[in-house]
């Protein structure tokens, strides 16, 4: 792989849709001429889009028109548009907004029903499994009940031993009751599903740690110029996803477990992945697929000058096996905390952006490399994955902005996600949730 001058690497963070509706790009270290380009062309578009978005706020019934209008604005300027702009933050947000109204309705319905029907929600006799290391333990961070349901459903349907599976879901107080109720209404073979309220954990067990909100896996876009003469059209963009800050609590939240398999909620599992449970990781802390299109040396401006090997590859979240004992032994959480202190974030955006360097540094040298054919990455941004690959790979990761549950989803990949979504849920119909 060719080295690119490090100053030309640029990083952006894409908030997932169920986060606040932010989109932050750091057009860092770009040559001034490019900055001007951005400002001029973007300024005009922002104005147009502001108008359209203002209209969309008053639109109750059919937001498709607004969506179409926005797409037109985007098309008109596409020639001058930079890759970042094609997947415009504004279009993205609109997709988010039209989704979130119906989604919000679903959440409310489920929450209300939870409190109306306590008997349905009674804990089953499976509580003893939760801490029991004879079972295979999966952990998912999620704020999206539909995404979560698809990840769990696909993993269990394709497993040969569903009765040995325990899923632990970490969510926040807004989603906790609706998820409880959803999983009381739907069954997933014989698996045990254990929903944890992060906010409750925080105040009961970690109150002295000054934790923020629950964070999801973080996605980053890393752009670099392909030639020495930078032009906006020759940007080369890679997508990375890594753990969020809350992941660093895993060894403390699951004090009684020795290992877990971690899944992102934008993953669909198509084959039995339980072999990961007994995988010998040779003393490493996490098993992950490598992402060698990004080398740590390219991220020098984010990682600092020392503490890593220039040539080592980045890695991806999605499906990871974690050795919690090794993690505790090496005090990775302590390493993480000192890295976070060193990086000094001034605001929420910087805090979230810090997830990239802290992940890459805290786990540096502690990664067991999983075969890249285990999981197909990039189905939320890459149009070029062949049908055959998508059908045959063990797992699909929809990292990128175009999540399969959004209108913006890449159509040809959507069906693989949707086929694991229940069609039998009255509240989805009532709320007009039809991803
Ligand atoms: C990594 O790359 C930087 C700049 O390209 C160089 O200064 C540094 O010596 C390299 N480190 C190692 C260990 O090779
Ligand atoms: C799980 O997926 C199957 C199809 O693969 C579907 O028929 C079923 O309704 C789904 N179950 C739930 C609870 O989502």
Tab-separated table of C-alpha atoms and ligand atoms in Angstrom:
chain	number	residue	atom	x	y	z
A	1	UNK	CA	0.000	0.000	0.000
A	2	UNK	CA	1.229	3.488	-0.886
A	3	UNK	CA	1.935	5.932	1.885
A	4	UNK	CA	0.042	9.118	1.848
A	5	UNK	CA	1.256	12.260	3.494
A	6	UNK	CA	-0.248	12.178	6.898
A	7	UNK	CA	-1.377	15.795	6.914
A	8	UNK	CA	-3.834	14.965	4.190
A	9	UNK	CA	-5.737	12.368	6.105
A	10	UNK	CA	-9.045	13.652	7.224
A	11	UNK	CA	-11.469	12.171	9.649
A	12	UNK	CA	-15.151	12.468	10.209
A	13	UNK	CA	-17.528	10.939	12.657
A	14	UNK	CA	-20.966	9.859	11.569
A	15	UNK	CA	-23.463	9.767	14.343
A	16	UNK	CA	-25.794	6.851	14.067
A	17	UNK	CA	-29.371	7.801	13.432
A	18	UNK	CA	-30.715	7.014	16.823
A	19	UNK	CA	-28.225	9.328	18.371
A	20	UNK	CA	-28.891	13.031	18.349
A	21	UNK	CA	-29.229	14.350	14.870
A	22	UNK	CA	-25.702	15.540	14.626
A	23	UNK	CA	-23.224	15.061	11.908
A	24	UNK	CA	-19.776	16.275	12.450
A	25	UNK	CA	-17.005	16.441	9.966
A	26	UNK	CA	-13.565	17.526	10.711
A	27	UNK	CA	-12.149	18.906	7.508
A	28	UNK	CA	-8.881	18.818	9.192
A	29	UNK	CA	-5.562	19.435	7.605
A	30	UNK	CA	-6.974	20.033	4.177
A	31	UNK	CA	-5.214	22.561	2.030
A	32	UNK	CA	-6.788	26.029	2.375
A	33	UNK	CA	-7.963	26.026	-1.218
A	34	UNK	CA	-10.165	23.036	-0.480
A	35	UNK	CA	-11.577	24.598	2.583
A	36	UNK	CA	-12.677	27.547	0.459
A	37	UNK	CA	-14.250	25.187	-2.013
A	38	UNK	CA	-16.265	23.621	0.728
A	39	UNK	CA	-17.395	26.894	2.142
A	40	UNK	CA	-18.529	28.377	-1.159
A	41	UNK	CA	-20.431	25.476	-2.571
A	42	UNK	CA	-21.759	24.265	0.678
A	43	UNK	CA	-22.963	27.666	1.821
A	44	UNK	CA	-25.458	27.916	-1.013
A	45	UNK	CA	-26.665	24.402	-0.556
A	46	UNK	CA	-27.100	24.836	3.126
A	47	UNK	CA	-29.440	27.726	2.481
A	48	UNK	CA	-31.560	25.725	0.079
A	49	UNK	CA	-31.637	22.803	2.375
A	50	UNK	CA	-32.504	24.889	5.375
A	51	UNK	CA	-35.618	25.992	3.550
A	52	UNK	CA	-36.582	22.485	2.659
A	53	UNK	CA	-35.914	21.230	6.114
A	54	UNK	CA	-37.954	24.047	7.603
A	55	UNK	CA	-40.835	22.856	5.446
A	56	UNK	CA	-40.279	19.283	6.416
A	57	UNK	CA	-40.812	20.169	10.036
A	58	UNK	CA	-44.365	21.242	9.344
A	59	UNK	CA	-45.011	18.214	7.177
A	60	UNK	CA	-47.048	15.627	8.968
A	61	UNK	CA	-48.388	13.308	6.359
A	62	UNK	CA	-46.039	12.664	3.534
A	63	UNK	CA	-42.413	13.494	3.801
A	64	UNK	CA	-41.535	11.824	0.547
A	65	UNK	CA	-41.873	15.048	-1.369
A	66	UNK	CA	-39.394	16.736	0.852
A	67	UNK	CA	-37.066	13.876	0.497
A	68	UNK	CA	-37.368	14.011	-3.284
A	69	UNK	CA	-36.786	17.736	-3.316
A	70	UNK	CA	-33.669	17.312	-1.289
A	71	UNK	CA	-32.404	14.652	-3.584
A	72	UNK	CA	-32.956	17.033	-6.497
A	73	UNK	CA	-30.961	19.745	-4.869
A	74	UNK	CA	-28.238	17.275	-4.313
A	75	UNK	CA	-28.319	16.020	-7.877
A	76	UNK	CA	-28.084	19.510	-9.300
A	77	UNK	CA	-24.897	20.174	-7.538
A	78	UNK	CA	-23.535	16.707	-7.757
A	79	UNK	CA	-20.789	17.592	-10.207
A	80	UNK	CA	-19.238	19.966	-7.815
A	81	UNK	CA	-20.093	17.900	-4.848
A	82	UNK	CA	-17.513	16.187	-2.889
A	83	UNK	CA	-18.080	12.618	-1.790
A	84	UNK	CA	-18.904	13.830	1.677
A	85	UNK	CA	-21.529	16.061	0.259
A	86	UNK	CA	-23.139	13.390	-1.880
A	87	UNK	CA	-24.027	11.553	1.230
A	88	UNK	CA	-25.107	14.826	2.583
A	89	UNK	CA	-25.535	15.263	6.246
A	90	UNK	CA	-28.790	17.009	5.531
A	91	UNK	CA	-30.266	14.262	3.459
A	92	UNK	CA	-29.117	11.876	6.099
A	93	UNK	CA	-30.826	13.856	8.799
A	94	UNK	CA	-34.026	14.009	6.870
A	95	UNK	CA	-34.089	10.268	6.467
A	96	UNK	CA	-33.565	10.164	10.159
A	97	UNK	CA	-36.391	12.519	10.905
A	98	UNK	CA	-38.973	10.810	8.768
A	99	UNK	CA	-38.035	7.533	10.378
A	100	UNK	CA	-37.963	8.755	13.891
A	101	UNK	CA	-41.573	9.925	14.052
A	102	UNK	CA	-42.949	6.481	13.406
A	103	UNK	CA	-40.193	4.883	15.377
A	104	UNK	CA	-40.926	7.132	18.302
A	105	UNK	CA	-44.546	6.060	18.146
A	106	UNK	CA	-43.512	2.411	18.326
A	107	UNK	CA	-41.310	3.105	21.297
A	108	UNK	CA	-44.134	4.878	23.094
A	109	UNK	CA	-46.638	2.146	22.382
A	110	UNK	CA	-44.334	-0.544	23.674
A	111	UNK	CA	-43.461	1.460	26.767
A	112	UNK	CA	-47.089	2.163	27.617
A	113	UNK	CA	-47.999	-1.477	27.095
A	114	UNK	CA	-45.143	-2.534	29.323
A	115	UNK	CA	-46.677	-0.729	32.252
A	116	UNK	CA	-50.195	-1.836	31.381
A	117	UNK	CA	-49.410	-5.522	31.275
A	118	UNK	CA	-46.925	-6.422	33.974
A	119	UNK	CA	-47.789	-10.099	33.872
A	120	UNK	CA	-46.436	-10.510	30.346
A	121	UNK	CA	-43.159	-9.051	31.469
A	122	UNK	CA	-42.492	-11.368	34.337
A	123	UNK	CA	-39.001	-12.718	34.432
A	124	UNK	CA	-38.777	-16.285	33.315
A	125	UNK	CA	-37.131	-19.038	35.205
A	126	UNK	CA	-33.998	-18.515	33.147
A	127	UNK	CA	-32.423	-15.924	35.435
A	128	UNK	CA	-29.853	-18.435	36.631
A	129	UNK	CA	-28.332	-18.506	33.154
A	130	UNK	CA	-27.339	-14.873	33.213
A	131	UNK	CA	-24.137	-15.333	35.201
A	132	UNK	CA	-23.520	-18.933	34.273
A	133	UNK	CA	-20.395	-19.570	32.255
A	134	UNK	CA	-21.770	-22.844	30.895
A	135	UNK	CA	-23.836	-20.732	28.521
A	136	UNK	CA	-22.636	-18.787	25.514
A	137	UNK	CA	-22.911	-15.073	26.255
A	138	UNK	CA	-23.515	-12.419	23.643
A	139	UNK	CA	-23.522	-8.667	24.316
A	140	UNK	CA	-25.183	-6.018	22.155
A	141	UNK	CA	-25.291	-2.263	22.741
A	142	UNK	CA	-28.456	-0.897	21.209
A	143	UNK	CA	-30.970	1.921	21.153
A	144	UNK	CA	-32.994	0.504	18.307
A	145	UNK	CA	-35.383	-2.306	19.090
A	146	UNK	CA	-35.876	-3.323	15.454
A	147	UNK	CA	-32.183	-3.458	14.671
A	148	UNK	CA	-31.618	-5.378	17.866
A	149	UNK	CA	-34.401	-7.816	17.087
A	150	UNK	CA	-32.938	-8.570	13.673
A	151	UNK	CA	-29.459	-9.134	15.064
A	152	UNK	CA	-30.734	-11.495	17.753
A	153	UNK	CA	-33.176	-13.272	15.472
A	154	UNK	CA	-30.612	-13.885	12.749
A	155	UNK	CA	-28.011	-15.091	15.231
A	156	UNK	CA	-30.369	-17.536	16.915
A	157	UNK	CA	-32.083	-18.867	13.804
A	158	UNK	CA	-28.722	-19.787	12.339
A	159	UNK	CA	-27.362	-21.301	15.510
A	160	UNK	CA	-27.322	-25.015	16.145
A	161	UNK	CA	-27.697	-24.670	19.874
A	162	UNK	CA	-30.044	-21.814	20.633
A	163	UNK	CA	-30.816	-23.118	24.100
A	164	UNK	CA	-27.260	-22.423	25.169
A	165	UNK	CA	-27.406	-18.756	24.158
A	166	UNK	CA	-27.796	-15.767	26.450
A	167	UNK	CA	-28.064	-12.268	24.973
A	168	UNK	CA	-27.266	-9.305	27.191
A	169	UNK	CA	-28.517	-6.027	25.785
A	170	UNK	CA	-27.203	-2.717	27.082
A	171	UNK	CA	-29.616	0.099	26.431
A	172	UNK	CA	-30.618	3.392	28.040
A	173	UNK	CA	-33.620	4.390	30.116
A	174	UNK	CA	-35.576	5.691	27.092
A	175	UNK	CA	-35.492	2.310	25.407
A	176	UNK	CA	-35.382	-0.037	28.349
A	177	UNK	CA	-39.104	-0.682	28.880
A	178	UNK	CA	-40.007	-0.842	25.234
A	179	UNK	CA	-37.286	-3.426	24.672
A	180	UNK	CA	-38.414	-5.413	27.697
A	181	UNK	CA	-41.907	-5.479	26.327
A	182	UNK	CA	-40.860	-6.296	22.780
A	183	UNK	CA	-38.911	-9.323	23.925
A	184	UNK	CA	-41.779	-10.439	26.121
A	185	UNK	CA	-44.033	-10.371	23.055
A	186	UNK	CA	-41.718	-12.165	20.671
A	187	UNK	CA	-39.862	-15.374	21.068
A	188	UNK	CA	-36.499	-16.257	19.638
A	189	UNK	CA	-36.304	-20.010	19.927
A	190	UNK	CA	-35.022	-20.996	23.355
A	191	UNK	CA	-32.604	-18.145	23.896
A	192	UNK	CA	-32.485	-16.046	27.037
A	193	UNK	CA	-32.573	-12.292	26.588
A	194	UNK	CA	-31.408	-10.059	29.379
A	195	UNK	CA	-32.002	-6.320	28.993
A	196	UNK	CA	-29.887	-3.970	31.095
A	197	UNK	CA	-30.618	-0.331	31.749
A	198	UNK	CA	-27.326	1.512	31.453
A	199	UNK	CA	-28.608	4.553	33.333
A	200	UNK	CA	-29.624	2.422	36.267
A	201	UNK	CA	-26.295	0.600	36.295
A	202	UNK	CA	-24.569	3.938	36.184
A	203	UNK	CA	-26.270	5.313	39.245
A	204	UNK	CA	-26.249	2.067	41.226
A	205	UNK	CA	-22.794	0.736	40.496
A	206	UNK	CA	-20.644	3.286	38.741
A	207	UNK	CA	-21.783	6.545	40.306
A	208	UNK	CA	-18.224	7.537	41.222
A	209	UNK	CA	-16.933	7.218	37.674
A	210	UNK	CA	-18.638	10.276	36.219
A	211	UNK	CA	-19.909	8.389	33.186
A	212	UNK	CA	-21.717	10.076	30.355
A	213	UNK	CA	-24.608	8.651	28.421
A	214	UNK	CA	-24.577	5.181	26.963
A	215	UNK	CA	-22.500	5.253	23.814
A	216	UNK	CA	-22.934	3.017	20.802
A	217	UNK	CA	-20.140	1.705	18.591
A	218	UNK	CA	-18.646	4.725	16.826
A	219	UNK	CA	-18.282	5.007	13.081
A	220	UNK	CA	-15.582	7.051	11.411
A	221	UNK	CA	-14.863	8.098	7.886
A	222	UNK	CA	-11.271	8.557	7.051
A	223	UNK	CA	-10.454	10.388	3.859
A	224	UNK	CA	-7.157	10.808	2.188
A	225	UNK	CA	-6.054	12.131	-1.159
A	226	UNK	CA	-5.109	9.617	-3.752
A	227	UNK	CA	-2.618	11.850	-5.506
A	228	UNK	CA	-0.117	14.410	-4.407
A	229	UNK	CA	-2.197	17.097	-6.113
A	230	UNK	CA	-5.224	17.117	-3.903
A	231	UNK	CA	-8.532	17.656	-5.546
A	232	UNK	CA	-11.845	17.110	-3.832
A	233	UNK	CA	-12.857	14.552	-6.409
A	234	UNK	CA	-9.934	12.351	-5.718
A	235	UNK	CA	-10.675	11.663	-2.134
A	236	UNK	CA	-10.356	8.145	-0.962
A	237	UNK	CA	-12.714	7.423	1.905
A	238	UNK	CA	-12.604	4.476	4.265
A	239	UNK	CA	-15.157	3.561	6.874
A	240	UNK	CA	-14.162	2.287	10.261
A	241	UNK	CA	-16.235	1.305	13.239
A	242	UNK	CA	-14.850	0.804	16.703
A	243	UNK	CA	-16.118	0.490	20.270
A	244	UNK	CA	-17.820	3.407	21.963
A	245	UNK	CA	-16.717	4.669	25.354
A	246	UNK	CA	-19.274	2.573	27.230
A	247	UNK	CA	-17.687	-0.625	25.948
A	248	UNK	CA	-14.802	-0.035	28.313
A	249	UNK	CA	-17.114	-0.921	31.194
A	250	UNK	CA	-17.701	-4.441	29.923
A	251	UNK	CA	-15.404	-6.253	32.395
A	252	UNK	CA	-17.114	-4.432	35.265
A	253	UNK	CA	-20.677	-4.836	34.073
A	254	UNK	CA	-20.158	-8.554	33.506
A	255	UNK	CA	-18.100	-9.217	36.598
A	256	UNK	CA	-18.946	-12.902	36.681
A	257	UNK	CA	-18.211	-13.696	33.063
A	258	UNK	CA	-14.880	-14.715	31.611
A	259	UNK	CA	-15.637	-13.993	27.990
A	260	UNK	CA	-18.358	-12.608	25.739
A	261	UNK	CA	-19.127	-12.342	22.047
A	262	UNK	CA	-19.939	-8.778	21.094
A	263	UNK	CA	-22.269	-7.932	18.217
A	264	UNK	CA	-23.155	-4.518	16.783
A	265	UNK	CA	-26.853	-4.004	16.182
A	266	UNK	CA	-26.294	-3.296	12.489
A	267	UNK	CA	-25.095	-6.852	11.969
A	268	UNK	CA	-27.042	-9.722	10.410
A	269	UNK	CA	-25.684	-13.191	11.138
A	270	UNK	CA	-26.261	-15.800	8.428
A	271	UNK	CA	-24.340	-18.788	9.757
A	272	UNK	CA	-23.563	-20.351	13.090
A	273	UNK	CA	-20.895	-18.201	14.713
A	274	UNK	CA	-20.776	-20.001	18.043
A	275	UNK	CA	-17.300	-21.390	17.229
A	276	UNK	CA	-16.068	-18.000	18.414
A	277	UNK	CA	-16.929	-18.960	21.953
A	278	UNK	CA	-14.251	-21.631	22.165
A	279	UNK	CA	-11.781	-19.891	19.914
A	280	UNK	CA	-8.282	-19.905	21.338
A	281	UNK	CA	-7.100	-16.325	21.077
A	282	UNK	CA	-3.549	-16.989	22.183
A	283	UNK	CA	-3.620	-14.537	25.059
A	284	UNK	CA	-5.086	-11.644	23.070
A	285	UNK	CA	-7.876	-9.496	24.498
A	286	UNK	CA	-10.201	-9.110	21.528
A	287	UNK	CA	-10.764	-10.993	18.317
A	288	UNK	CA	-11.587	-8.698	15.418
A	289	UNK	CA	-11.262	-8.494	11.668
A	290	UNK	CA	-8.402	-6.296	10.555
A	291	UNK	CA	-8.886	-3.295	8.350
A	292	UNK	CA	-5.621	-2.904	6.514
A	293	UNK	CA	-6.767	-0.133	4.207
A	294	UNK	CA	-6.054	2.079	7.179
A	295	UNK	CA	-2.691	1.754	8.862
A	296	UNK	CA	-2.013	3.333	12.202
A	297	UNK	CA	0.853	5.370	10.750
A	298	UNK	CA	-1.675	7.266	8.641
A	299	UNK	CA	-3.526	8.380	11.720
A	300	UNK	CA	-0.481	9.927	13.297
A	301	UNK	CA	-2.200	13.240	13.879
A	302	UNK	CA	-4.850	11.495	15.986
A	303	UNK	CA	-2.757	8.888	17.704
A	304	UNK	CA	0.244	10.978	18.654
A	305	UNK	CA	3.815	10.154	17.790
A	306	UNK	CA	4.477	7.046	19.808
A	307	UNK	CA	2.998	3.927	21.318
A	308	UNK	CA	2.184	1.988	18.168
A	309	UNK	CA	3.597	0.444	15.055
A	310	UNK	CA	3.120	2.543	11.906
A	311	UNK	CA	2.368	-0.498	9.812
A	312	UNK	CA	-0.187	-2.211	11.948
A	313	UNK	CA	-3.734	-2.275	10.660
A	314	UNK	CA	-6.857	-0.770	12.112
A	315	UNK	CA	-9.576	-3.217	13.176
A	316	UNK	CA	-13.340	-3.295	13.074
A	317	UNK	CA	-16.190	-3.788	15.467
A	318	UNK	CA	-19.211	-5.760	14.252
A	319	UNK	CA	-18.461	-9.209	15.568
A	320	UNK	CA	-15.862	-9.475	18.285
A	321	UNK	CA	-14.966	-12.025	20.867
A	322	UNK	CA	-13.665	-10.556	24.105
A	323	UNK	CA	-11.548	-12.257	26.732
A	324	UNK	CA	-12.680	-10.386	29.828
A	325	UNK	CA	-10.187	-12.083	32.112
A	326	UNK	CA	-7.268	-11.006	29.989
A	327	UNK	CA	-8.771	-7.523	29.781
A	328	UNK	CA	-8.901	-7.308	33.565
A	329	UNK	CA	-5.437	-8.739	33.949
A	330	UNK	CA	-3.930	-6.140	31.593
A	331	UNK	CA	-6.167	-3.397	33.014
A	332	UNK	CA	-7.187	-2.219	29.559
A	333	UNK	CA	-9.838	-0.039	31.185
A	334	UNK	CA	-7.106	1.722	33.180
A	335	UNK	CA	-5.106	2.262	30.001
A	336	UNK	CA	-8.232	3.616	28.364
A	337	UNK	CA	-8.840	6.042	31.224
A	338	UNK	CA	-5.363	7.466	31.084
A	339	UNK	CA	-5.595	7.858	27.308
A	340	UNK	CA	-8.872	9.698	27.662
A	341	UNK	CA	-7.360	12.030	30.243
A	342	UNK	CA	-4.429	12.745	27.971
A	343	UNK	CA	-6.610	13.594	25.003
A	344	UNK	CA	-8.577	16.292	26.850
A	345	UNK	CA	-11.897	16.630	25.083
A	346	UNK	CA	-13.615	19.975	25.292
A	347	UNK	CA	-17.061	18.987	24.070
A	348	UNK	CA	-19.255	16.084	23.161
A	349	UNK	CA	-18.013	15.929	19.578
A	350	UNK	CA	-14.393	15.731	20.644
A	351	UNK	CA	-15.303	13.171	23.245
A	352	UNK	CA	-16.851	10.957	20.641
A	353	UNK	CA	-14.068	11.490	18.150
A	354	UNK	CA	-11.633	10.387	20.846
A	355	UNK	CA	-13.099	6.898	20.597
A	356	UNK	CA	-10.921	6.218	17.561
A	357	UNK	CA	-7.491	6.888	19.058
A	358	UNK	CA	-8.358	5.364	22.424
A	359	UNK	CA	-9.567	2.136	20.829
A	360	UNK	CA	-6.603	1.799	18.523
A	361	UNK	CA	-4.121	2.568	21.270
A	362	UNK	CA	-5.690	0.734	24.210
A	363	UNK	CA	-5.966	-2.518	22.243
A	364	UNK	CA	-2.742	-2.114	20.300
A	365	UNK	CA	-0.970	-5.449	20.287
A	366	UNK	CA	-3.955	-7.157	21.903
A	367	UNK	CA	-5.918	-8.049	18.778
A	368	UNK	CA	-6.427	-11.585	17.579
A	369	UNK	CA	-7.137	-11.386	13.864
A	370	UNK	CA	-10.317	-13.021	12.634
A	371	UNK	CA	-10.572	-14.202	9.067
A	372	UNK	CA	-11.907	-11.389	6.900
A	373	UNK	CA	-14.303	-13.766	5.210
A	374	UNK	CA	-16.277	-14.105	8.444
A	375	UNK	CA	-17.997	-10.782	7.966
A	376	UNK	CA	-18.748	-8.543	5.017
A	377	UNK	CA	-18.217	-4.961	6.131
A	378	UNK	CA	-19.493	-1.776	4.584
A	379	UNK	CA	-23.052	-2.601	3.523
A	380	UNK	CA	-24.148	0.831	4.729
A	381	UNK	CA	-21.976	2.684	2.225
A	382	UNK	CA	-20.399	0.399	-0.380
A	383	UNK	CA	-22.519	-0.217	-3.483
A	384	UNK	CA	-19.995	-2.599	-4.964
A	385	UNK	CA	-20.373	-5.795	-2.966
A	386	UNK	CA	-21.438	-8.744	-5.113
A	387	UNK	CA	-24.685	-10.557	-4.518
A	388	UNK	CA	-22.830	-13.823	-4.215
A	389	UNK	CA	-20.633	-12.524	-1.422
A	390	UNK	CA	-23.572	-11.091	0.445
A	391	UNK	CA	-25.434	-14.379	0.227
A	392	UNK	CA	-22.597	-16.603	1.319
A	393	UNK	CA	-20.699	-14.749	3.981
A	394	UNK	CA	-21.318	-15.700	7.627
A	395	UNK	CA	-22.279	-12.196	8.705
A	396	UNK	CA	-23.191	-8.827	7.211
A	397	UNK	CA	-22.211	-5.525	8.764
A	398	UNK	CA	-24.205	-2.497	7.627
A	399	UNK	CA	-21.691	0.062	8.787
A	400	UNK	CA	-22.034	3.430	7.067
A	401	UNK	CA	-24.882	5.918	6.933
A	402	UNK	CA	-27.266	3.889	4.851
A	403	UNK	CA	-28.599	1.604	7.523
A	404	UNK	CA	-30.957	-1.105	6.293
A	405	UNK	CA	-33.863	0.203	8.376
A	406	UNK	CA	-33.685	3.683	6.830
A	407	UNK	CA	-35.257	4.806	3.573
A	408	UNK	CA	-31.721	5.569	2.510
A	409	UNK	CA	-30.702	1.927	2.722
A	410	UNK	CA	-28.897	0.492	-0.269
A	411	UNK	CA	-31.821	-1.395	-1.851
A	412	UNK	CA	-29.991	-4.521	-2.945
A	413	UNK	CA	-28.733	-5.266	0.575
A	414	UNK	CA	-31.910	-4.440	2.408
A	415	UNK	CA	-33.695	-7.737	1.911
A	416	UNK	CA	-31.037	-9.655	3.801
A	417	UNK	CA	-31.792	-7.536	6.833
A	418	UNK	CA	-35.529	-7.394	6.378
A	419	UNK	CA	-36.012	-11.114	6.064
A	420	UNK	CA	-35.225	-11.434	9.782
A	421	UNK	CA	-37.689	-8.781	10.843
A	422	UNK	CA	-40.981	-10.003	12.193
A	423	UNK	CA	-44.013	-9.240	10.060
A	424	UNK	CA	-46.309	-9.936	12.910
A	425	UNK	CA	-46.365	-6.946	15.210
A	426	UNK	CA	-49.513	-4.931	15.677
A	427	UNK	CA	-47.730	-1.863	17.037
A	428	UNK	CA	-45.531	-1.609	13.975
A	429	UNK	CA	-48.625	-1.511	11.826
A	430	UNK	CA	-50.363	0.985	14.049
A	431	UNK	CA	-47.344	3.243	14.056
A	432	UNK	CA	-46.764	2.799	10.356
A	433	UNK	CA	-43.300	1.443	10.929
A	434	UNK	CA	-42.386	-0.357	7.775
A	435	UNK	CA	-38.669	-0.381	7.220
B	1	LIG	C1	6.527	6.109	11.831
B	1	LIG	O1	6.413	7.072	10.803
B	1	LIG	C2	6.893	8.358	11.166
B	1	LIG	C3	6.611	9.351	10.060
B	1	LIG	O2	6.332	8.756	8.853
B	1	LIG	C4	8.379	8.290	11.517
B	1	LIG	O3	8.856	9.573	11.919
B	1	LIG	C5	8.572	7.288	12.638
B	1	LIG	O4	9.955	7.140	12.916
B	1	LIG	C6	7.985	5.955	12.263
B	1	LIG	N1	8.069	5.041	13.404
B	1	LIG	C7	8.564	3.832	13.308
B	1	LIG	C8	8.643	3.055	14.569
B	1	LIG	O5	8.932	3.362	12.250
B	2	LIG	C1	-37.171	-14.186	12.731
B	2	LIG	O1	-36.902	-14.387	11.348
B	2	LIG	C2	-37.863	-15.209	10.683
B	2	LIG	C3	-37.437	-15.366	9.248
B	2	LIG	O2	-36.137	-15.716	9.093
B	2	LIG	C4	-39.203	-14.590	10.750
B	2	LIG	O3	-40.153	-15.428	10.120
B	2	LIG	C5	-39.606	-14.372	12.185
B	2	LIG	O4	-40.824	-13.674	12.247
B	2	LIG	C6	-38.537	-13.563	12.914
B	2	LIG	N1	-38.893	-13.525	14.317
B	2	LIG	C7	-38.885	-12.423	15.023
B	2	LIG	C8	-39.303	-12.552	16.441
B	2	LIG	O5	-38.537	-11.352	14.586
